[in-house]
Amino acid sequence: HSSPQKEDNEEEDIGIILGSPTKVLSSSSPVETPVKSPAPAASASSIDNNDQEFQDETHTCHLFEGRSKYLSPSGLHFIANHQYRPSEYTHLDNLLNPFWTYLTECLPLWLAPNMVTTLGGMHCALAYGVMWYYCPDFDTTPPDWVVMLAGYCAFAYYTLDCMDGKQARRTGSSSPLGQLFDHGFDCICTLFFVATFSSYLEIGGTHWFNMLQTSLQFAFFMAQWEEYHTLVLPHNAGKWCGVTEVNYASALGAICVSLIDREAFFQKSMEDTLAPLGLTGGVVKDMELRHFLLCGWGGMSLILMGLSLKRTLCHPRIAGEDMDASEIRFNRINALSKLASPFLLCVAAFIVPPEFIRTRYLSVVLGCALSLLTKKMIVFSMAKMPYAIIQTDIFPFIFAAIWIRYDTRLTKEGGDFVFGVLSIWYAYRLLRWVNVAINQICAKLGIYCFRLKKRDD
């Protein structure tokens, strides 16, 4: 964990799209353990600094997961010695850093940093649950106070996300687990942002919803994919636009639209929207404002993903000057192949007829599946383990999407039942994988996830 502001001459790292820039270990030392000394009984799991015994396998090409489904001894070694590399800070990061520091100083010293992260995630869960109750399928406008609550929770979530790293430094409990925990919550909280935007835009039951969720989650995955190959996680586009600006703008936007007639505002044509400015709207005059805004979001996402592709495929680790043409070609194809599984999930989402399945079920299944793939990428990036081209967790969703699309005997109730079962399955798979990974890392580092006390066993 860390803050978006450099403190005490420490080099710190930053977060990601819709994540916080506050998640880093200090780079001033090879390993920063979360307690003053490892627990004596955990000596067999203590951090080994001899990298020669282990191999970086990020450039290894595996078609299927095989034994790499969970963390290997080599992967645990690299996680224990992981150092998070920063991108640059935005002006708003530096401006708000004293505010985040002040709030962190108000926290009790017994509060573990991962609990601060969890408190932020609980705000997202609260707003998501309330939004689900009042707008279950994103096709009706929720009450004004629900939208305002979502805006407040988005603000609280990101602010706490910027405080957890500072709390880690205050308590001397910085560890690689903090990055996994922090980014893991950022990953699943994208569902909250999708739900908020979709609810007040009322795009449930349409492919516009699929476009919003797939573009957001795939862009999030690509940020982790870029770090996997370049060792640097992007979080901004210059000094004026980054995750801080996006998160706080989303929170402020939700609060503002809670004060207006959202249906009248977002569903009017571009011709009516631009008329006060003396513009006709041209070729988009018949498009609704909400659809125009979503097209803008889609275009921005494509640009960000294109820039990520360029940075990764041209990076020295992929296309170094000392590499020959065949090695560069292999590295680039290998890197691109790791996008196959999440891409297939996104394509499968558009196979499902939107009017045939409850949008909420589709959102939960797709969200949990993409979150699982993204969490694996986050962990394997830290562990320097091979990320398989074909992730077996994509098959239930893809098979269900094809079945519902082409089986004319299947009723809408049957389709909802299938996706309801898949929702439970993917939620279980996600929690199971995260639980195993956290337990492995805690055992390796000799720490607890939610306690500052060191482990004695």
Short mmCIF file of C-alpha atoms in Angstrom, two decimals, residues 92-326:
data_model
loop_
_atom_site.label_atom_id
_atom_site.label_comp_id
_atom_site.label_asym_id
_atom_site.label_seq_id
_atom_site.Cartn_x
_atom_site.Cartn_y
_atom_site.Cartn_z
CA LEU A 92 -5.11 16.41 -8.42
CA ASP A 93 -3.25 13.53 -6.71
CA ASN A 94 -0.72 15.98 -5.31
CA LEU A 95 -3.41 18.49 -4.38
CA LEU A 96 -5.51 15.98 -2.42
CA ASN A 97 -2.66 14.14 -0.76
CA PRO A 98 -2.69 16.34 2.42
CA PHE A 99 -6.45 15.67 2.72
CA TRP A 100 -5.94 11.91 2.49
CA THR A 101 -3.04 12.11 4.96
CA TYR A 102 -5.15 14.04 7.46
CA LEU A 103 -7.97 11.50 7.28
CA THR A 104 -5.51 8.64 7.72
CA GLU A 105 -4.12 10.21 10.87
CA CYS A 106 -7.63 10.00 12.33
CA LEU A 107 -7.68 6.20 12.02
CA PRO A 108 -6.74 4.05 15.03
CA LEU A 109 -3.31 2.44 14.85
CA TRP A 110 -4.78 -1.01 15.52
CA LEU A 111 -6.78 -0.89 12.27
CA ALA A 112 -5.17 -3.08 9.59
CA PRO A 113 -4.73 -1.51 6.12
CA ASN A 114 -6.70 -4.31 4.49
CA MET A 115 -9.62 -3.44 6.74
CA VAL A 116 -9.48 0.12 5.39
CA THR A 117 -9.64 -1.31 1.88
CA THR A 118 -12.54 -3.53 2.91
CA LEU A 119 -14.45 -0.59 4.37
CA GLY A 120 -14.19 1.13 1.01
CA GLY A 121 -15.43 -1.99 -0.75
CA MET A 122 -18.35 -2.23 1.68
CA HIS A 123 -19.51 1.21 0.55
CA CYS A 124 -19.66 -0.10 -3.03
CA ALA A 125 -21.51 -3.22 -1.85
CA LEU A 126 -24.06 -1.11 0.05
CA ALA A 127 -24.85 1.12 -2.92
CA TYR A 128 -24.89 -1.86 -5.28
CA GLY A 129 -27.39 -3.71 -3.09
CA VAL A 130 -29.71 -0.71 -2.73
CA MET A 131 -29.51 -0.05 -6.47
CA TRP A 132 -30.37 -3.70 -7.14
CA TYR A 133 -33.50 -3.41 -4.97
CA TYR A 134 -34.84 -0.27 -6.63
CA CYS A 135 -33.56 -0.88 -10.16
CA PRO A 136 -33.03 -4.63 -10.55
CA ASP A 137 -32.44 -4.69 -14.30
CA PHE A 138 -31.28 -1.13 -15.06
CA ASP A 139 -34.43 -0.33 -17.06
CA THR A 140 -36.22 1.97 -14.61
CA THR A 141 -34.96 5.11 -12.96
CA PRO A 142 -34.08 4.67 -9.26
CA PRO A 143 -35.18 7.19 -6.62
CA ASP A 144 -33.13 10.37 -6.38
CA TRP A 145 -31.76 9.50 -2.95
CA VAL A 146 -30.48 6.14 -4.25
CA VAL A 147 -28.47 7.87 -6.98
CA MET A 148 -27.14 10.37 -4.42
CA LEU A 149 -26.18 7.49 -2.12
CA ALA A 150 -24.28 5.90 -5.01
CA GLY A 151 -22.40 9.17 -5.52
CA TYR A 152 -21.47 9.38 -1.84
CA CYS A 153 -20.37 5.72 -1.76
CA ALA A 154 -18.19 6.23 -4.83
CA PHE A 155 -16.52 9.18 -3.11
CA ALA A 156 -16.05 7.26 0.16
CA TYR A 157 -14.76 4.15 -1.62
CA TYR A 158 -12.06 5.97 -3.50
CA THR A 159 -11.05 8.13 -0.53
CA LEU A 160 -10.60 5.05 1.65
CA ASP A 161 -8.74 3.44 -1.24
CA CYS A 162 -6.29 6.34 -1.06
CA MET A 163 -5.88 5.94 2.69
CA ASP A 164 -5.08 2.24 3.01
CA GLY A 165 -1.48 2.62 1.85
CA LYS A 166 -0.86 5.49 4.25
CA GLN A 167 -2.29 3.39 7.07
CA ALA A 168 0.11 0.60 6.08
CA ARG A 169 3.06 2.94 6.51
CA ARG A 170 1.74 4.32 9.80
CA THR A 171 1.49 0.82 11.23
CA GLY A 172 4.62 -0.59 9.57
CA SER A 173 2.56 -3.28 7.89
CA SER A 174 3.22 -2.74 4.18
CA SER A 175 3.26 -6.02 2.27
CA PRO A 176 2.71 -7.39 -1.25
CA LEU A 177 -0.65 -8.69 -0.01
CA GLY A 178 -1.80 -5.07 0.10
CA GLN A 179 -1.50 -4.71 -3.67
CA LEU A 180 -3.42 -7.91 -4.31
CA PHE A 181 -6.13 -6.96 -1.83
CA ASP A 182 -6.39 -3.38 -3.06
CA HIS A 183 -6.48 -4.15 -6.76
CA GLY A 184 -8.75 -7.10 -6.15
CA PHE A 185 -11.37 -4.83 -4.62
CA ASP A 186 -10.91 -2.31 -7.43
CA CYS A 187 -11.58 -5.12 -9.88
CA ILE A 188 -14.90 -6.26 -8.39
CA CYS A 189 -16.02 -2.70 -7.64
CA THR A 190 -16.20 -2.01 -11.37
CA LEU A 191 -19.59 -3.77 -11.14
CA PHE A 192 -20.76 -0.99 -8.81
CA PHE A 193 -19.80 1.70 -11.31
CA VAL A 194 -21.47 -0.20 -14.15
CA ALA A 195 -24.65 -0.54 -12.07
CA THR A 196 -24.66 3.16 -11.17
CA PHE A 197 -24.20 4.43 -14.71
CA SER A 198 -26.64 1.90 -16.19
CA SER A 199 -29.33 2.70 -13.65
CA TYR A 200 -29.60 6.41 -14.29
CA LEU A 201 -29.07 5.95 -18.03
CA GLU A 202 -31.70 3.14 -18.07
CA ILE A 203 -29.89 0.96 -20.62
CA GLY A 204 -30.83 -2.45 -19.22
CA GLY A 205 -31.99 -5.03 -21.75
CA THR A 206 -29.93 -3.53 -24.58
CA HIS A 207 -26.53 -4.09 -26.13
CA TRP A 208 -25.60 -0.61 -24.90
CA PHE A 209 -25.32 -2.17 -21.45
CA ASN A 210 -23.08 -4.92 -22.80
CA MET A 211 -20.86 -2.32 -24.43
CA LEU A 212 -20.52 -0.36 -21.20
CA GLN A 213 -19.64 -3.34 -19.00
CA THR A 214 -17.34 -5.12 -21.44
CA SER A 215 -15.41 -1.97 -22.36
CA LEU A 216 -14.90 -1.02 -18.71
CA GLN A 217 -13.84 -4.46 -17.50
CA PHE A 218 -11.74 -5.29 -20.55
CA ALA A 219 -9.89 -1.97 -20.23
CA PHE A 220 -9.29 -2.80 -16.56
CA PHE A 221 -7.92 -6.21 -17.55
CA MET A 222 -5.63 -4.65 -20.15
CA ALA A 223 -4.10 -2.38 -17.51
CA GLN A 224 -3.15 -5.47 -15.51
CA TRP A 225 -2.01 -7.20 -18.71
CA GLU A 226 0.28 -4.27 -19.44
CA GLU A 227 1.82 -4.47 -15.97
CA TYR A 228 2.29 -8.23 -16.42
CA HIS A 229 4.54 -7.58 -19.41
CA THR A 230 6.10 -4.17 -18.63
CA LEU A 231 6.16 -4.24 -14.78
CA VAL A 232 4.52 -0.79 -14.73
CA LEU A 233 0.79 -0.30 -14.10
CA PRO A 234 -0.71 2.67 -16.01
CA HIS A 235 -3.14 4.87 -14.13
CA ASN A 236 -3.30 8.17 -15.98
CA ALA A 237 -3.14 9.94 -19.32
CA GLY A 238 -0.89 12.86 -18.50
CA LYS A 239 -0.83 15.21 -15.53
CA TRP A 240 -4.48 16.25 -15.79
CA CYS A 241 -6.44 13.02 -16.20
CA GLY A 242 -6.07 9.86 -14.15
CA VAL A 243 -7.99 7.48 -11.91
CA THR A 244 -8.43 10.12 -9.21
CA GLU A 245 -10.13 12.47 -11.64
CA VAL A 246 -12.31 9.69 -13.10
CA ASN A 247 -13.45 8.34 -9.74
CA TYR A 248 -14.25 11.69 -8.17
CA ALA A 249 -15.91 12.90 -11.39
CA SER A 250 -18.10 9.78 -11.35
CA ALA A 251 -19.07 10.46 -7.74
CA LEU A 252 -19.80 14.13 -8.40
CA GLY A 253 -21.71 13.27 -11.56
CA ALA A 254 -23.98 10.84 -9.72
CA ILE A 255 -24.73 13.43 -7.04
CA CYS A 256 -25.53 16.08 -9.67
CA VAL A 257 -27.84 13.88 -11.77
CA SER A 258 -29.71 12.88 -8.61
CA LEU A 259 -31.00 16.47 -8.54
CA ILE A 260 -32.49 16.50 -12.05
CA ASP A 261 -35.10 14.67 -14.12
CA ARG A 262 -32.82 11.96 -15.51
CA GLU A 263 -35.26 10.52 -18.03
CA ALA A 264 -35.97 13.91 -19.59
CA PHE A 265 -32.29 14.83 -19.66
CA PHE A 266 -30.60 11.68 -20.92
CA GLN A 267 -33.31 10.46 -23.28
CA LYS A 268 -33.77 13.62 -25.33
CA SER A 269 -32.34 13.75 -28.83
CA MET A 270 -29.03 15.34 -29.67
CA GLU A 271 -30.92 17.81 -31.84
CA ASP A 272 -32.84 19.09 -28.82
CA THR A 273 -29.71 18.96 -26.67
CA LEU A 274 -27.66 21.10 -29.07
CA ALA A 275 -30.47 23.48 -30.08
CA PRO A 276 -29.70 26.04 -27.31
CA LEU A 277 -26.16 26.24 -28.71
CA GLY A 278 -27.41 26.94 -32.23
CA LEU A 279 -26.25 23.53 -33.51
CA THR A 280 -28.33 21.03 -35.45
CA GLY A 281 -26.54 17.85 -34.41
CA GLY A 282 -25.75 16.71 -37.94
CA VAL A 283 -25.63 12.95 -38.41
CA VAL A 284 -26.22 12.32 -34.69
CA LYS A 285 -29.27 14.58 -34.37
CA ASP A 286 -31.66 11.64 -33.92
CA MET A 287 -29.42 9.86 -31.36
CA GLU A 288 -30.39 10.11 -27.71
CA LEU A 289 -27.97 11.92 -25.43
CA ARG A 290 -27.34 8.79 -23.33
CA HIS A 291 -26.35 6.81 -26.42
CA PHE A 292 -24.11 9.62 -27.63
CA LEU A 293 -22.34 9.69 -24.25
CA LEU A 294 -21.89 5.92 -24.36
CA CYS A 295 -20.39 6.19 -27.84
CA GLY A 296 -17.96 8.74 -26.43
CA TRP A 297 -17.08 6.37 -23.60
CA GLY A 298 -16.57 3.53 -26.05
CA GLY A 299 -14.31 5.67 -28.22
CA MET A 300 -12.24 6.75 -25.23
CA SER A 301 -11.92 3.13 -24.09
CA LEU A 302 -10.69 2.07 -27.52
CA ILE A 303 -8.07 4.83 -27.48
CA LEU A 304 -6.85 3.82 -24.00
CA MET A 305 -6.69 0.15 -24.99
CA GLY A 306 -4.85 1.05 -28.19
CA LEU A 307 -2.28 3.04 -26.24
CA SER A 308 -1.87 0.11 -23.85
CA LEU A 309 -1.26 -2.21 -26.80
CA LYS A 310 1.34 0.13 -28.25
CA ARG A 311 3.21 0.59 -24.96
CA THR A 312 3.26 -3.14 -24.29
CA LEU A 313 4.19 -4.44 -27.73
CA CYS A 314 6.97 -1.84 -28.09
CA HIS A 315 8.34 -2.27 -24.56
CA PRO A 316 12.00 -3.41 -24.25
CA ARG A 317 10.88 -6.57 -22.44
CA ILE A 318 8.85 -7.51 -25.53
CA ALA A 319 10.79 -5.89 -28.37
CA GLY A 320 14.24 -5.09 -27.03
CA GLU A 321 17.04 -3.83 -29.24
CA ASP A 322 19.09 -6.95 -28.47
CA MET A 323 16.32 -9.29 -29.69
CA ASP A 324 16.13 -10.70 -33.19
CA ALA A 325 12.99 -10.49 -35.33
CA SER A 326 11.78 -14.01 -34.55
#
